[in-house]
PDB file of C-alpha atoms in Angstrom:
ATOM      1  CA  MET A   1       3.430  -9.938 -20.332  1.00 74.00           C
ATOM      2  CA  LEU A   2       0.294 -11.630 -19.462  1.00 77.00           C
ATOM      3  CA  PRO A   3      -1.658 -13.023 -22.822  1.00 84.00           C
ATOM      4  CA  GLU A   4      -4.649 -10.571 -21.330  1.00 76.00           C
ATOM      5  CA  GLU A   5      -2.464  -7.639 -21.062  1.00 74.00           C
ATOM      6  CA  ARG A   6      -1.204  -8.371 -24.726  1.00 83.00           C
ATOM      7  CA  ARG A   7      -4.768  -8.618 -25.704  1.00 85.00           C
ATOM      8  CA  LEU A   8      -5.829  -5.346 -24.083  1.00 74.00           C
ATOM      9  CA  ARG A   9      -2.770  -3.388 -25.710  1.00 80.00           C
ATOM     10  CA  ILE A  10      -3.628  -5.205 -29.507  1.00 87.00           C
ATOM     11  CA  ALA A  11      -7.255  -3.976 -28.592  1.00 79.00           C
ATOM     12  CA  ALA A  12      -6.021  -0.286 -27.868  1.00 73.00           C
ATOM     13  CA  GLN A  13      -4.121  -0.227 -30.896  1.00 81.00           C
ATOM     14  CA  LEU A  14      -7.156  -1.294 -33.080  1.00 81.00           C
ATOM     15  CA  ARG A  15      -8.907   1.333 -31.846  1.00 72.00           C
ATOM     16  CA  ARG A  16      -5.979   3.886 -32.857  1.00 72.00           C
ATOM     17  CA  ASP A  17      -5.197   2.372 -36.200  1.00 81.00           C
ATOM     18  CA  THR A  18      -8.532   0.328 -37.195  1.00 83.00           C
ATOM     19  CA  ARG A  19      -6.174  -2.565 -38.440  1.00 89.00           C
ATOM     20  CA  VAL A  20      -3.498  -4.872 -37.335  1.00 93.00           C
ATOM     21  CA  ARG A  21      -0.944  -7.369 -38.842  1.00 94.00           C
ATOM     22  CA  VAL A  22       0.041 -10.652 -37.384  1.00 96.00           C
ATOM     23  CA  GLU A  23       3.550 -10.283 -38.482  1.00 94.00           C
ATOM     24  CA  ASP A  24       3.743  -6.866 -36.712  1.00 94.00           C
ATOM     25  CA  LEU A  25       2.336  -7.807 -33.502  1.00 95.00           C
ATOM     26  CA  ALA A  26       4.576 -10.942 -33.489  1.00 95.00           C
ATOM     27  CA  VAL A  27       7.572  -8.676 -33.575  1.00 94.00           C
ATOM     28  CA  ARG A  28       6.317  -6.086 -31.357  1.00 91.00           C
ATOM     29  CA  TYR A  29       5.352  -8.414 -28.560  1.00 92.00           C
ATOM     30  CA  SER A  30       8.060 -11.218 -29.394  1.00 93.00           C
ATOM     31  CA  VAL A  31       5.975 -14.193 -29.644  1.00 95.00           C
ATOM     32  CA  SER A  32       4.850 -16.357 -32.421  1.00 95.00           C
ATOM     33  CA  GLY A  33       2.389 -15.862 -35.262  1.00 94.00           C
ATOM     34  CA  GLU A  34       0.457 -18.493 -33.758  1.00 94.00           C
ATOM     35  CA  THR A  35       0.332 -16.935 -30.372  1.00 95.00           C
ATOM     36  CA  ILE A  36      -0.882 -13.768 -32.242  1.00 95.00           C
ATOM     37  CA  ARG A  37      -3.573 -15.706 -33.864  1.00 95.00           C
ATOM     38  CA  ARG A  38      -4.979 -17.060 -30.933  1.00 93.00           C
ATOM     39  CA  ASP A  39      -5.038 -13.491 -29.173  1.00 92.00           C
ATOM     40  CA  LEU A  40      -6.772 -12.236 -32.094  1.00 94.00           C
ATOM     41  CA  GLN A  41      -9.313 -15.176 -32.154  1.00 91.00           C
ATOM     42  CA  VAL A  42      -9.990 -14.157 -28.619  1.00 87.00           C
ATOM     43  CA  LEU A  43     -10.924 -10.705 -29.227  1.00 84.00           C
ATOM     44  CA  GLU A  44     -12.970 -11.673 -32.091  1.00 84.00           C
ATOM     45  CA  GLU A  45     -15.104 -13.885 -29.732  1.00 81.00           C
ATOM     46  CA  ARG A  46     -15.629 -10.879 -27.600  1.00 72.00           C
ATOM     47  CA  GLY A  47     -16.676  -8.733 -30.665  1.00 72.00           C
ATOM     48  CA  ILE A  48     -13.802  -6.425 -30.950  1.00 76.00           C
ATOM     49  CA  LEU A  49     -12.400  -6.976 -33.916  1.00 84.00           C
ATOM     50  CA  ARG A  50     -13.193  -9.198 -37.306  1.00 87.00           C
ATOM     51  CA  ARG A  51     -10.068 -11.434 -38.404  1.00 91.00           C
ATOM     52  CA  VAL A  52      -8.933 -10.936 -42.039  1.00 90.00           C
ATOM     53  CA  TYR A  53      -6.341 -12.220 -44.120  1.00 90.00           C
ATOM     54  CA  GLY A  54      -2.749 -11.653 -42.381  1.00 91.00           C
ATOM     55  CA  GLY A  55      -4.497  -9.673 -39.449  1.00 93.00           C
ATOM     56  CA  ALA A  56      -7.367  -8.274 -38.132  1.00 93.00           C
ATOM     57  CA  VAL A  57      -9.713  -5.058 -38.552  1.00 90.00           C
ATOM     58  CA  ALA A  58     -11.558  -3.179 -36.045  1.00 83.00           C
ATOM     59  CA  GLN A  59     -15.288  -4.123 -35.206  1.00 69.00           C
ATOM     60  CA  GLU A  60     -17.657  -2.247 -32.791  1.00 49.00           C
ATOM     61  CA  ALA A  61     -18.353  -4.667 -30.113  1.00 38.00           C
ATOM     62  CA  ARG A  62     -21.963  -5.107 -28.444  1.00 37.00           C
ATOM     63  CA  GLY A  63     -21.809  -3.965 -25.162  1.00 36.00           C
ATOM     64  CA  TRP A  64     -18.185  -2.835 -25.609  1.00 39.00           C
ATOM     65  CA  GLU A  65     -17.334   0.172 -23.287  1.00 39.00           C
ATOM     66  CA  PRO A  66     -15.496   2.503 -25.167  1.00 40.00           C
ATOM     67  CA  GLY A  67     -12.045   3.357 -23.679  1.00 44.00           C
ATOM     68  CA  ALA A  68     -12.097   0.041 -21.414  1.00 43.00           C
ATOM     69  CA  ASP A  69      -8.842  -1.094 -22.497  1.00 49.00           C
ATOM     70  CA  ASP A  70      -7.119   2.007 -22.696  1.00 51.00           C
ATOM     71  CA  ARG A  71      -8.065   2.321 -18.767  1.00 47.00           C
ATOM     72  CA  ALA A  72      -7.047  -1.168 -18.436  1.00 53.00           C
ATOM     73  CA  ILE A  73      -3.747  -0.379 -19.459  1.00 55.00           C
ATOM     74  CA  ALA A  74      -3.420   2.887 -17.350  1.00 52.00           C
ATOM     75  CA  ARG A  75      -4.194   0.869 -13.920  1.00 64.00           C
ATOM     76  CA  LEU A  76      -1.128  -1.803 -15.028  1.00 74.00           C
ATOM     77  CA  ASP A  77       1.072  -0.063 -13.001  1.00 83.00           C
ATOM     78  CA  PRO A  78      -0.724   0.035  -9.709  1.00 90.00           C
ATOM     79  CA  LYS A  79      -2.147  -3.364  -9.987  1.00 90.00           C
ATOM     80  CA  ARG A  80       1.742  -4.553 -10.594  1.00 90.00           C
ATOM     81  CA  ALA A  81       2.572  -2.518  -7.151  1.00 94.00           C
ATOM     82  CA  ILE A  82      -0.095  -4.124  -5.677  1.00 96.00           C
ATOM     83  CA  ALA A  83       0.825  -7.771  -6.494  1.00 94.00           C
ATOM     84  CA  ALA A  84       4.428  -6.899  -5.541  1.00 94.00           C
ATOM     85  CA  ALA A  85       3.298  -5.910  -2.152  1.00 96.00           C
ATOM     86  CA  ALA A  86       0.921  -8.968  -1.549  1.00 96.00           C
ATOM     87  CA  ALA A  87       3.777 -11.443  -3.144  1.00 96.00           C
ATOM     88  CA  ALA A  88       6.125 -10.191  -0.602  1.00 96.00           C
ATOM     89  CA  LEU A  89       3.798 -11.518   2.388  1.00 96.00           C
ATOM     90  CA  VAL A  90       4.141 -14.945   1.309  1.00 96.00           C
ATOM     91  CA  GLU A  91       6.226 -17.643   3.225  1.00 95.00           C
ATOM     92  CA  PRO A  92       7.596 -20.699   1.758  1.00 94.00           C
ATOM     93  CA  GLY A  93       5.601 -24.237   1.863  1.00 97.00           C
ATOM     94  CA  GLU A  94       2.369 -21.928   1.901  1.00 98.00           C
ATOM     95  CA  THR A  95      -0.938 -23.199   0.489  1.00 98.00           C
ATOM     96  CA  LEU A  96      -2.102 -20.331  -1.669  1.00 98.00           C
ATOM     97  CA  VAL A  97      -5.273 -19.224  -3.288  1.00 98.00           C
ATOM     98  CA  PHE A  98      -5.473 -16.788  -6.147  1.00 98.00           C
ATOM     99  CA  ASP A  99      -8.978 -15.510  -6.970  1.00 97.00           C
ATOM    100  CA  VAL A 100      -9.875 -14.213 -10.507  1.00 94.00           C
ATOM    101  CA  GLY A 101      -8.500 -10.603 -11.757  1.00 90.00           C
ATOM    102  CA  THR A 102      -5.673  -9.348 -13.175  1.00 88.00           C
ATOM    103  CA  THR A 103      -4.217  -7.939  -9.868  1.00 92.00           C
ATOM    104  CA  VAL A 104      -4.636 -11.368  -8.617  1.00 94.00           C
ATOM    105  CA  ALA A 105      -2.706 -13.026 -11.793  1.00 91.00           C
ATOM    106  CA  GLU A 106       0.052 -10.322 -11.599  1.00 91.00           C
ATOM    107  CA  THR A 107       0.832 -11.505  -7.804  1.00 95.00           C
ATOM    108  CA  ALA A 108       0.820 -15.319  -8.925  1.00 94.00           C
ATOM    109  CA  ARG A 109       3.539 -13.850 -11.357  1.00 91.00           C
ATOM    110  CA  ALA A 110       5.368 -11.963  -8.666  1.00 93.00           C
ATOM    111  CA  LEU A 111       6.127 -14.672  -6.308  1.00 93.00           C
ATOM    112  CA  PRO A 112       9.836 -15.076  -6.169  1.00 91.00           C
ATOM    113  CA  ALA A 113      11.213 -17.659  -8.113  1.00 88.00           C
ATOM    114  CA  THR A 114      12.368 -19.509  -5.242  1.00 91.00           C
ATOM    115  CA  PHE A 115       8.817 -19.842  -3.886  1.00 94.00           C
ATOM    116  CA  SER A 116       7.696 -23.556  -3.079  1.00 95.00           C
ATOM    117  CA  GLY A 117       4.271 -24.528  -2.167  1.00 97.00           C
ATOM    118  CA  ARG A 118       0.933 -25.386  -3.277  1.00 98.00           C
ATOM    119  CA  ALA A 119      -1.461 -22.801  -5.330  1.00 98.00           C
ATOM    120  CA  LEU A 120      -5.353 -23.204  -5.793  1.00 98.00           C
ATOM    121  CA  CYS A 121      -6.175 -21.156  -8.773  1.00 97.00           C
ATOM    122  CA  VAL A 122     -10.029 -19.889  -9.858  1.00 96.00           C
ATOM    123  CA  THR A 123      -8.446 -18.825 -13.226  1.00 92.00           C
ATOM    124  CA  LEU A 124      -6.241 -20.294 -16.024  1.00 90.00           C
ATOM    125  CA  PRO A 125      -4.079 -17.303 -16.428  1.00 87.00           C
ATOM    126  CA  ALA A 126      -3.177 -17.480 -12.698  1.00 90.00           C
ATOM    127  CA  ALA A 127      -2.472 -21.331 -12.754  1.00 91.00           C
ATOM    128  CA  ALA A 128      -0.216 -20.890 -15.904  1.00 88.00           C
ATOM    129  CA  GLU A 129       2.304 -18.136 -14.174  1.00 87.00           C
ATOM    130  CA  LEU A 130       3.030 -20.880 -11.803  1.00 91.00           C
ATOM    131  CA  ALA A 131       2.576 -24.366 -13.543  1.00 87.00           C
ATOM    132  CA  GLY A 132       5.952 -24.266 -14.961  1.00 82.00           C
ATOM    133  CA  ARG A 133       7.772 -23.525 -11.628  1.00 89.00           C
ATOM    134  CA  GLU A 134       9.546 -26.318 -10.236  1.00 90.00           C
ATOM    135  CA  GLY A 135       8.542 -26.801  -6.410  1.00 93.00           C
ATOM    136  CA  VAL A 136       4.793 -25.363  -7.064  1.00 95.00           C
ATOM    137  CA  GLU A 137       1.921 -27.734  -6.971  1.00 96.00           C
ATOM    138  CA  VAL A 138      -0.837 -26.113  -9.115  1.00 95.00           C
ATOM    139  CA  HIS A 139      -4.510 -26.749  -8.782  1.00 96.00           C
ATOM    140  CA  VAL A 140      -7.451 -25.423 -10.973  1.00 94.00           C
ATOM    141  CA  ALA A 141     -10.664 -25.257  -9.409  1.00 94.00           C
ATOM    142  CA  GLY A 142     -13.446 -27.160 -11.415  1.00 86.00           C
ATOM    143  CA  GLY A 143     -16.505 -25.849 -13.240  1.00 86.00           C
ATOM    144  CA  PRO A 144     -17.092 -24.388 -16.245  1.00 88.00           C
ATOM    145  CA  VAL A 145     -14.434 -22.149 -17.653  1.00 87.00           C
ATOM    146  CA  ARG A 146     -15.729 -18.488 -18.475  1.00 86.00           C
ATOM    147  CA  ARG A 147     -15.292 -16.544 -21.839  1.00 79.00           C
ATOM    148  CA  GLY A 148     -12.900 -13.860 -21.460  1.00 76.00           C
ATOM    149  CA  ASP A 149     -11.131 -14.141 -18.173  1.00 82.00           C
ATOM    150  CA  LEU A 150     -11.080 -18.081 -18.367  1.00 86.00           C
ATOM    151  CA  ALA A 151     -12.102 -17.886 -14.744  1.00 90.00           C
ATOM    152  CA  CYS A 152     -13.673 -20.913 -13.228  1.00 92.00           C
ATOM    153  CA  VAL A 153     -17.365 -20.426 -12.404  1.00 90.00           C
ATOM    154  CA  GLY A 154     -20.276 -22.469 -10.885  1.00 89.00           C
ATOM    155  CA  ALA A 155     -21.152 -24.800  -8.173  1.00 91.00           C
ATOM    156  CA  GLY A 156     -18.327 -27.083  -8.982  1.00 92.00           C
ATOM    157  CA  THR A 157     -16.065 -24.235  -8.306  1.00 94.00           C
ATOM    158  CA  GLU A 158     -17.593 -23.429  -5.024  1.00 94.00           C
ATOM    159  CA  LYS A 159     -17.253 -27.127  -3.978  1.00 94.00           C
ATOM    160  CA  PHE A 160     -13.443 -27.564  -5.046  1.00 95.00           C
ATOM    161  CA  PHE A 161     -12.568 -24.806  -2.520  1.00 96.00           C
ATOM    162  CA  GLU A 162     -14.591 -26.483   0.521  1.00 93.00           C
ATOM    163  CA  ARG A 163     -12.046 -29.467   0.193  1.00 94.00           C
ATOM    164  CA  PHE A 164      -9.150 -27.326   1.039  1.00 94.00           C
ATOM    165  CA  PHE A 165      -7.635 -25.340   4.023  1.00 97.00           C
ATOM    166  CA  ALA A 166      -5.154 -22.576   2.728  1.00 98.00           C
ATOM    167  CA  ASP A 167      -2.432 -20.533   4.623  1.00 98.00           C
ATOM    168  CA  ARG A 168      -3.257 -17.359   2.627  1.00 98.00           C
ATOM    169  CA  ALA A 169      -5.927 -16.183   0.187  1.00 99.00           C
ATOM    170  CA  PHE A 170      -5.562 -13.073  -2.418  1.00 99.00           C
ATOM    171  CA  VAL A 171      -9.207 -12.108  -3.596  1.00 98.00           C
ATOM    172  CA  ALA A 172     -10.305  -9.514  -6.022  1.00 96.00           C
ATOM    173  CA  ALA A 173     -13.186  -6.910  -5.196  1.00 97.00           C
ATOM    174  CA  SER A 174     -15.296  -4.455  -7.329  1.00 94.00           C
ATOM    175  CA  GLY A 175     -15.557  -2.408  -4.239  1.00 96.00           C
ATOM    176  CA  VAL A 176     -14.334  -2.003  -0.761  1.00 98.00           C
ATOM    177  CA  HIS A 177     -16.476   0.252   1.483  1.00 96.00           C
ATOM    178  CA  ALA A 178     -16.001   1.031   5.357  1.00 96.00           C
ATOM    179  CA  LYS A 179     -19.836   0.069   5.973  1.00 95.00           C
ATOM    180  CA  ALA A 180     -20.775  -2.295   3.069  1.00 96.00           C
ATOM    181  CA  GLY A 181     -17.583  -4.464   3.199  1.00 97.00           C
ATOM    182  CA  VAL A 182     -16.126  -6.253   0.215  1.00 98.00           C
ATOM    183  CA  THR A 183     -18.359  -6.331  -2.741  1.00 96.00           C
ATOM    184  CA  GLY A 184     -18.404  -7.782  -6.166  1.00 94.00           C
ATOM    185  CA  GLU A 185     -20.317  -6.962  -9.787  1.00 90.00           C
ATOM    186  CA  HIS A 186     -20.191 -10.666 -10.821  1.00 90.00           C
ATOM    187  CA  LEU A 187     -22.881 -12.662  -8.650  1.00 90.00           C
ATOM    188  CA  GLU A 188     -21.527 -15.661  -9.756  1.00 91.00           C
ATOM    189  CA  GLU A 189     -18.121 -15.284  -8.371  1.00 93.00           C
ATOM    190  CA  ILE A 190     -19.570 -14.489  -4.910  1.00 94.00           C
ATOM    191  CA  PRO A 191     -20.088 -17.627  -3.544  1.00 95.00           C
ATOM    192  CA  VAL A 192     -16.921 -18.815  -4.939  1.00 96.00           C
ATOM    193  CA  ARG A 193     -15.232 -16.287  -2.963  1.00 97.00           C
ATOM    194  CA  GLN A 194     -17.225 -16.770   0.326  1.00 97.00           C
ATOM    195  CA  ALA A 195     -15.802 -20.477   0.106  1.00 96.00           C
ATOM    196  CA  ILE A 196     -12.365 -19.431  -0.244  1.00 98.00           C
ATOM    197  CA  LEU A 197     -12.910 -16.530   2.752  1.00 98.00           C
ATOM    198  CA  ALA A 198     -14.304 -19.903   4.998  1.00 97.00           C
ATOM    199  CA  GLN A 199     -11.206 -22.065   4.122  1.00 97.00           C
ATOM    200  CA  ALA A 200      -8.116 -19.458   4.409  1.00 98.00           C
ATOM    201  CA  ALA A 201      -6.280 -18.660   7.463  1.00 98.00           C
ATOM    202  CA  SER A 202      -5.439 -15.160   5.962  1.00 98.00           C
ATOM    203  CA  VAL A 203      -7.291 -13.217   3.371  1.00 99.00           C
ATOM    204  CA  TYR A 204      -5.972 -10.207   1.633  1.00 99.00           C
ATOM    205  CA  VAL A 205      -8.410  -8.192  -0.783  1.00 99.00           C
ATOM    206  CA  LEU A 206      -6.337  -6.655  -3.395  1.00 98.00           C
ATOM    207  CA  ALA A 207      -8.038  -3.372  -4.632  1.00 97.00           C
ATOM    208  CA  ASP A 208      -6.738  -0.423  -6.578  1.00 94.00           C
ATOM    209  CA  GLY A 209      -7.597   3.103  -5.347  1.00 94.00           C
ATOM    210  CA  ALA A 210     -10.436   3.338  -7.590  1.00 92.00           C
ATOM    211  CA  LYS A 211     -12.218   0.454  -5.708  1.00 95.00           C
ATOM    212  CA  LEU A 212     -11.882   1.975  -2.328  1.00 97.00           C
ATOM    213  CA  GLY A 213     -15.200   3.636  -0.879  1.00 95.00           C
ATOM    214  CA  ARG A 214     -17.258   1.944  -3.979  1.00 95.00           C
ATOM    215  CA  ILE A 215     -20.132  -0.561  -3.288  1.00 94.00           C
ATOM    216  CA  ALA A 216     -21.051  -3.289  -5.967  1.00 93.00           C
ATOM    217  CA  VAL A 217     -24.084  -4.955  -6.312  1.00 92.00           C
ATOM    218  CA  GLY A 218     -23.367  -8.034  -4.231  1.00 94.00           C
ATOM    219  CA  ARG A 219     -21.961  -8.404  -0.668  1.00 95.00           C
ATOM    220  CA  VAL A 220     -19.217 -10.829  -0.547  1.00 97.00           C
ATOM    221  CA  CYS A 221     -18.093 -10.304   3.194  1.00 98.00           C
ATOM    222  CA  PRO A 222     -17.855  -7.706   6.034  1.00 97.00           C
ATOM    223  CA  LEU A 223     -14.431  -6.173   6.514  1.00 98.00           C
ATOM    224  CA  SER A 224     -13.816  -8.006   9.726  1.00 97.00           C
ATOM    225  CA  ALA A 225     -13.936 -11.500   7.532  1.00 98.00           C
ATOM    226  CA  VAL A 226     -10.519 -10.309   5.904  1.00 98.00           C
ATOM    227  CA  THR A 227      -7.052 -10.001   7.054  1.00 98.00           C
ATOM    228  CA  ALA A 228      -6.167  -6.771   5.254  1.00 98.00           C
ATOM    229  CA  VAL A 229      -6.813  -4.682   2.058  1.00 98.00           C
ATOM    230  CA  VAL A 230      -3.887  -4.145  -0.124  1.00 98.00           C
ATOM    231  CA  THR A 231      -4.016  -1.133  -2.455  1.00 98.00           C
ATOM    232  CA  ASP A 232      -2.048   1.376  -4.303  1.00 96.00           C
ATOM    233  CA  SER A 233      -0.438   4.730  -3.332  1.00 94.00           C
ATOM    234  CA  GLY A 234      -3.029   6.645  -5.650  1.00 93.00           C
ATOM    235  CA  ALA A 235      -5.703   5.759  -3.672  1.00 95.00           C
ATOM    236  CA  ASP A 236      -7.623   8.401  -1.856  1.00 95.00           C
ATOM    237  CA  PRO A 237      -6.442   9.145   1.683  1.00 96.00           C
ATOM    238  CA  GLU A 238      -9.892   9.747   3.089  1.00 96.00           C
ATOM    239  CA  ALA A 239     -11.199   6.389   1.620  1.00 96.00           C
ATOM    240  CA  ILE A 240      -7.874   4.749   3.260  1.00 97.00           C
ATOM    241  CA  ARG A 241      -8.530   6.471   6.519  1.00 97.00           C
ATOM    242  CA  ALA A 242     -12.284   5.609   6.578  1.00 97.00           C
ATOM    243  CA  LEU A 243     -11.240   1.926   6.187  1.00 98.00           C
ATOM    244  CA  GLU A 244      -8.730   1.973   8.876  1.00 98.00           C
ATOM    245  CA  ALA A 245     -11.443   3.440  11.190  1.00 98.00           C
ATOM    246  CA  THR A 246     -13.107   0.545  11.133  1.00 97.00           C
ATOM    247  CA  GLY A 247      -9.822  -1.616  12.694  1.00 97.00           C
ATOM    248  CA  ILE A 248      -9.079  -3.312   9.105  1.00 97.00           C
ATOM    249  CA  ARG A 249      -5.390  -3.119   7.998  1.00 97.00           C
ATOM    250  CA  VAL A 250      -4.626  -1.353   4.879  1.00 98.00           C
ATOM    251  CA  ILE A 251      -1.230  -1.926   3.178  1.00 97.00           C
ATOM    252  CA  VAL A 252      -0.686   0.643   0.746  1.00 96.00           C
ATOM    253  CA  ALA A 253       1.845  -0.409  -2.207  1.00 94.00           C
ATOM    254  CA  PRO A 254       4.569   2.266  -3.149  1.00 87.00           C
ATOM    255  CA  SER A 255       4.768   3.225  -6.577  1.00 73.00           C
ATOM    256  CA  GLY A 256       7.710   2.134  -8.903  1.00 55.00           C
ATOM    257  CA  SER A 257       8.836   6.020  -8.572  1.00 45.00           C
ATOM    258  CA  GLU A 258       8.864   5.942  -4.619  1.00 51.00           C
ATOM    259  CA  LEU A 259      11.090   2.786  -4.705  1.00 44.00           C
ATOM    260  CA  GLU A 260      13.578   4.577  -6.613  1.00 43.00           C
TER     261      GLU A 260
END
């Protein structure tokens, strides 16, 4: 389980129970008490909880959207399906780029244990998934690290990707629209993503069904600049057809039940 997934689940439990204990969480998630204390520290910094002796209590966060943690958990299965489909595209020896986002980090995690190659990562979670693997050379982009998702941002991150050529890039998106193309909510990420696109031979946009047909505030690129969009089987068929009508390839990842 990714650390961010564990934190989302802890946040959801806090919303239900208003209090959690380090000892109980360590047993539940099969990790050390120190790991749980670090998770609680991260969640406290986000304003989600207040740490107390032996655990934490819920605290209303400034700007926290009620239910956001529950919705993120609910979308984990589609994200993992997308990640599995994306990881299946990879060939041995390739240089890969991993953008921000939980789906992209799940893609790093889903790479075959036998994969050998090079990974250029925007976020620390994606890098951590691969750093312990023999045969994988991991590079983390420079620049300040953003609190929360632990993504590198800024001009230094952009310049990092200008130094490399990659075989395949997996990028995130807040929206994928037939006319507007690929768009993002976080404006500081857009120049980094554009630098990645410019240096990668193949670019795959990983977007769950909720992102299709949506337009976010910042334009990343037209659909013609990417190789394919990878989405889940819960995506609206009309939204998929609208994208395919532009000539873009849409890869629909089967759900777990469809594979059984």
